[in-house]
Coordinates of N, CA and C in Angstrom, one line a residue:
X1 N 84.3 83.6 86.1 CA 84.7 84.7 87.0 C 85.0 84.1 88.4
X2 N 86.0 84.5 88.9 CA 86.6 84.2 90.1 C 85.4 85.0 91.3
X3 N 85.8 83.9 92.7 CA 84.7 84.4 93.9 C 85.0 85.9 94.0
X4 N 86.5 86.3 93.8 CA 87.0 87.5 93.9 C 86.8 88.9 93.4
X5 N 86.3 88.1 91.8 CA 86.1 89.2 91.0 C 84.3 89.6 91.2
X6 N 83.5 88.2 91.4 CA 82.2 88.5 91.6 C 81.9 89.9 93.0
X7 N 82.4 89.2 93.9 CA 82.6 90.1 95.1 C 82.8 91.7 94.7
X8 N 83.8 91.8 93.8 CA 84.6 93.2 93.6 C 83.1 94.0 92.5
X9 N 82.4 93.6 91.8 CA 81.8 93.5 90.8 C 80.1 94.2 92.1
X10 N 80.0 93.1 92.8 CA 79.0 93.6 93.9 C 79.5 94.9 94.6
X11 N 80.5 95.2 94.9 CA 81.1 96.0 95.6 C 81.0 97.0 94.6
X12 N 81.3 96.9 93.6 CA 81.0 99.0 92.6 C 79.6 98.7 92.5
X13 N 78.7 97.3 92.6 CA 77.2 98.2 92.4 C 77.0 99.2 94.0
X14 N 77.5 98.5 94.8 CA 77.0 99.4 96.1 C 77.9 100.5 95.9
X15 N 79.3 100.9 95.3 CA 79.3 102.4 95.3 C 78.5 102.9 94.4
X16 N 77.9 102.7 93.6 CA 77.3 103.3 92.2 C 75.8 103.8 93.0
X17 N 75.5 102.5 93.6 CA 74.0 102.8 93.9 C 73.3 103.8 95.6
X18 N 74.5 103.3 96.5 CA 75.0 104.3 98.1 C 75.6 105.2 97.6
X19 N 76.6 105.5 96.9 CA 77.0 106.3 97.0 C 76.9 107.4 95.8
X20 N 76.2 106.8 94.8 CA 76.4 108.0 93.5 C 77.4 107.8 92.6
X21 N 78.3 107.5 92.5 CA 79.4 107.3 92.0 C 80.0 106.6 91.4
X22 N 80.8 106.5 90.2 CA 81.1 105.5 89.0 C 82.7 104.6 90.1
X23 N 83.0 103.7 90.8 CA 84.4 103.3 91.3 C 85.2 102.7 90.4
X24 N 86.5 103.5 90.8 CA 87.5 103.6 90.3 C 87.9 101.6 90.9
X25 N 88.0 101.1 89.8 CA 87.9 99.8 89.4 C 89.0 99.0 89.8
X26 N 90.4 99.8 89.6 CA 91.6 99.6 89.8 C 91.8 99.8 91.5
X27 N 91.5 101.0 92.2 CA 91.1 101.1 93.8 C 90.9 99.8 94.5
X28 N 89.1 99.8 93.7 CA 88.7 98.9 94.4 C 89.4 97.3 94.4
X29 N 89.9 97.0 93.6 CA 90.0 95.9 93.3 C 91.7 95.6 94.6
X30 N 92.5 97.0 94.3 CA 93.3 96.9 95.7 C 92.9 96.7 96.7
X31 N 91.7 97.4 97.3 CA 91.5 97.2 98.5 C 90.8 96.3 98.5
X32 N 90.1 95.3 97.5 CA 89.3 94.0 98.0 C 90.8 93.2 98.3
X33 N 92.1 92.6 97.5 CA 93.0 92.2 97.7 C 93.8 92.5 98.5
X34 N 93.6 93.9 99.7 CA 94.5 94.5 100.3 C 93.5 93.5 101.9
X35 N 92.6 93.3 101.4 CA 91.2 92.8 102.8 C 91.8 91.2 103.1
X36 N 92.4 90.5 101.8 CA 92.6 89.2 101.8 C 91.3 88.1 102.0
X37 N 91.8 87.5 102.6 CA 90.4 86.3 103.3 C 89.6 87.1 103.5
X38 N 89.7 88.1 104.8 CA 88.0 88.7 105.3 C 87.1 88.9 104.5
X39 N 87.8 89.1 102.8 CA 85.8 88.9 102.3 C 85.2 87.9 101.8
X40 N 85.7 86.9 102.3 CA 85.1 85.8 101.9 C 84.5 85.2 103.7
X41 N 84.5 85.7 104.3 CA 84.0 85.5 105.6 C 82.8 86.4 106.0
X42 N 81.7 85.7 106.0 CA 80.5 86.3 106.5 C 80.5 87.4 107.2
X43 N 81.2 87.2 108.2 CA 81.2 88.4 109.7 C 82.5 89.4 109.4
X44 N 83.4 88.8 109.0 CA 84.2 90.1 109.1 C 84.5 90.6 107.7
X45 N 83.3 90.4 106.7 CA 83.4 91.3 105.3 C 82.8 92.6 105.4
X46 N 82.1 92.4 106.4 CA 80.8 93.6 107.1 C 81.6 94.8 107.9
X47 N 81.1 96.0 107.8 CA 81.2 96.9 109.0 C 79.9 97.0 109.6
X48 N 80.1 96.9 111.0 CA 78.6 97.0 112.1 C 79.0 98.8 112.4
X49 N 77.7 99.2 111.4 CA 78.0 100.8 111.7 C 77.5 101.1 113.1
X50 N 77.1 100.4 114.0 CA 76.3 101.1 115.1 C 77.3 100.6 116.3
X51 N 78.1 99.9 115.8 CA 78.7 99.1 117.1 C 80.0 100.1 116.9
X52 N 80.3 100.6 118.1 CA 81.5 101.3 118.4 C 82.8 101.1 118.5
X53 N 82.7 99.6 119.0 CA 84.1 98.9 118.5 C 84.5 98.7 117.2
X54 N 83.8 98.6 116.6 CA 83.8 97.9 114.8 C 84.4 99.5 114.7
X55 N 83.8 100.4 114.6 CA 84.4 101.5 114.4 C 85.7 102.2 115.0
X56 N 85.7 102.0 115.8 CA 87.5 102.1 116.4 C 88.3 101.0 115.4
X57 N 88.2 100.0 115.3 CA 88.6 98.5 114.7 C 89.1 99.8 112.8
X58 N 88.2 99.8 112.7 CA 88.2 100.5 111.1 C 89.3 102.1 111.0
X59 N 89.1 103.1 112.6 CA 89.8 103.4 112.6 C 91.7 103.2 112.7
X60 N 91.5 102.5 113.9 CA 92.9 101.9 114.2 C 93.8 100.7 113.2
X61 N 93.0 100.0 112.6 CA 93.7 99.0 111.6 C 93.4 99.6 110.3
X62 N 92.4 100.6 110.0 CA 93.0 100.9 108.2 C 93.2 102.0 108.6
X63 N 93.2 103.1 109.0 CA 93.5 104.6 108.7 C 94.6 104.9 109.1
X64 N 94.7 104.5 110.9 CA 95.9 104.2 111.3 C 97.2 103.4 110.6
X65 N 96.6 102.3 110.7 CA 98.0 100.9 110.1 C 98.0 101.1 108.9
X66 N 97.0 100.9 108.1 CA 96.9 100.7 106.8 C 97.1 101.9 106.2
X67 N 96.7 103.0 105.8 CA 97.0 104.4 105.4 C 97.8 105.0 105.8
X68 N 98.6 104.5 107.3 CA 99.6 105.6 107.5 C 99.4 106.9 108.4
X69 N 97.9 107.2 108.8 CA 97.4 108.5 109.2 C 97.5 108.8 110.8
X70 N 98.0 109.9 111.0 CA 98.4 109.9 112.5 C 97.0 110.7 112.9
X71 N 96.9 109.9 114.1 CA 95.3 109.9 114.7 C 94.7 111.2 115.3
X72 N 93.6 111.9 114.4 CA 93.1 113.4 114.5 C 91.8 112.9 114.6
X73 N 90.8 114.1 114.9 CA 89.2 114.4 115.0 C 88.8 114.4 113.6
X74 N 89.2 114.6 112.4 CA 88.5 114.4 111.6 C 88.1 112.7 111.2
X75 N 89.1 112.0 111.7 CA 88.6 110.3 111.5 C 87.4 109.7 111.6
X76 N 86.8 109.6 113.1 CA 85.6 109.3 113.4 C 84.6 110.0 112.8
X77 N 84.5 111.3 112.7 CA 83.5 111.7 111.5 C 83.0 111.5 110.1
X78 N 84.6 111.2 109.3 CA 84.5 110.7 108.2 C 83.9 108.6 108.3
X79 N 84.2 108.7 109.2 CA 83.8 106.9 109.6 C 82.6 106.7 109.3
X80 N 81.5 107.8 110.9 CA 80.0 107.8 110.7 C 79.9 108.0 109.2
X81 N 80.1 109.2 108.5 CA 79.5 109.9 107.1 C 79.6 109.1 105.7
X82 N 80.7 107.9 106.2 CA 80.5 107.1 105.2 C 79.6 106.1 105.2
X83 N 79.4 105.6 106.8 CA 78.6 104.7 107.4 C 76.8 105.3 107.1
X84 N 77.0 106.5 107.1 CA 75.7 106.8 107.3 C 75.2 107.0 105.6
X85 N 76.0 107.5 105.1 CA 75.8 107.7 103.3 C 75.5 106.2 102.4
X86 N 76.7 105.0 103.8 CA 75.9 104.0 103.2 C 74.1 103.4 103.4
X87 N 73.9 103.8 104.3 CA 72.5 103.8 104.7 C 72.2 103.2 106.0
X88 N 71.9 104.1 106.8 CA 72.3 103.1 108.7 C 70.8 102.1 108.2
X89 N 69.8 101.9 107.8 CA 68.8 100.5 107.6 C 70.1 99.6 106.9
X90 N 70.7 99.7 106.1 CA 71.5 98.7 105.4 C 72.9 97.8 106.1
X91 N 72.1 96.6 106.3 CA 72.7 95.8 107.5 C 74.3 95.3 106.8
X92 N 74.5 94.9 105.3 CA 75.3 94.8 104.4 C 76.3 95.7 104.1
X93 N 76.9 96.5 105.0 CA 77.8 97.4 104.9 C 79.5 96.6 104.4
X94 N 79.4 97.0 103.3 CA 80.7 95.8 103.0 C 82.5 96.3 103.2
X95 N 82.9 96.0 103.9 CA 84.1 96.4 104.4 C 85.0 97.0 103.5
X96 N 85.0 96.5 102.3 CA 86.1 96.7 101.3 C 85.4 98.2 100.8
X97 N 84.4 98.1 100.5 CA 83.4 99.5 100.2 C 83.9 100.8 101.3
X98 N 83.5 100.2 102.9 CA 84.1 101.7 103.3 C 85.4 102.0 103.3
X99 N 86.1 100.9 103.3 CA 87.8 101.6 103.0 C 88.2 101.9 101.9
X100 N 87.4 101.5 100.9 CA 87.5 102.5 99.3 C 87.4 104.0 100.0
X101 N 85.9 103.6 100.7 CA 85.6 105.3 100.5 C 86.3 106.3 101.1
X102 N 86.7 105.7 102.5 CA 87.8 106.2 103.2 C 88.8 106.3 102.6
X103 N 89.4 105.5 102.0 CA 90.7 105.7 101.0 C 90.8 107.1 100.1
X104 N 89.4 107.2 99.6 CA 89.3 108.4 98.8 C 88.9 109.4 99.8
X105 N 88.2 109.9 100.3 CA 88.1 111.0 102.1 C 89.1 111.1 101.7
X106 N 90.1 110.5 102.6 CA 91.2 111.3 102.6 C 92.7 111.4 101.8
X107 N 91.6 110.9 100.9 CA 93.0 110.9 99.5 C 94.6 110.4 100.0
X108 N 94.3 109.3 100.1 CA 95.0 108.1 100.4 C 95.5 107.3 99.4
X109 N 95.0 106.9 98.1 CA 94.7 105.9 96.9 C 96.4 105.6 97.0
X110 N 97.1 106.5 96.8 CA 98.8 106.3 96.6 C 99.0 105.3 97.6
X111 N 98.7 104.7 98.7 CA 99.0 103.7 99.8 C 98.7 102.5 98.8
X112 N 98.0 102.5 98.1 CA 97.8 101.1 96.9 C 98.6 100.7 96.1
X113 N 98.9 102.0 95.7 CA 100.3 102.1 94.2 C 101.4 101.6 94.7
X114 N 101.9 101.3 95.7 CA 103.2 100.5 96.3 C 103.6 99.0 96.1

């Protein structure tokens, strides 16, 4: 098994087990390949849910850039609620995980299919 596939493999146990939910396999596996290098890098595979720039960062480069979404008040809310559903004690917030989730929020998934 490739570093890539292990990673992707760790990433549906944390939606299964944060979030409830069986992940759509095919998603995830876009947005771990959509992340490139950064998940193989310590510091930027992570979202720092308390730091406020990390969060603009997640706003402005995937919702914005990456999804296409022209910039409203529901963003930052859905940012915290994923942040926080992943668990604010859980230091391991894995990047590819919140942009799944966000991808699904706002029913986005078709920005993959391209």
């Amino acid at each position: 098994m490739s570093k890539r596939d292990e990673l992707i493999v760790k990433y549906a146990a944390d939606i299964k087990d944060k979030f409830g939910e069986a992940p759509d396999m095919d998603l995830l596996t876009k947005v771990a390949i959509g992340l490139g290098p950064a998940i193989y890098n310590a510091d930027a595979s992570k979202v720092s849910g308390g730091d406020q720039k990390e969060k603009d960062t997640v706003k402005n480069n995937f919702l914005i850039k990456k999804l296409g979404m022209t910039e409203n008040a529901d963003m930052m809310p859905a940012i915290e609620s994923v942040l926080e559903k992943y668990g604010s004690s859980n230091r391991n917030k894995h990047r590819a995980v919140v942009y799944y989730m966000l991808a699904k929020h706002f029913k986005k998934q078709a920005v993959y299919n391209k």
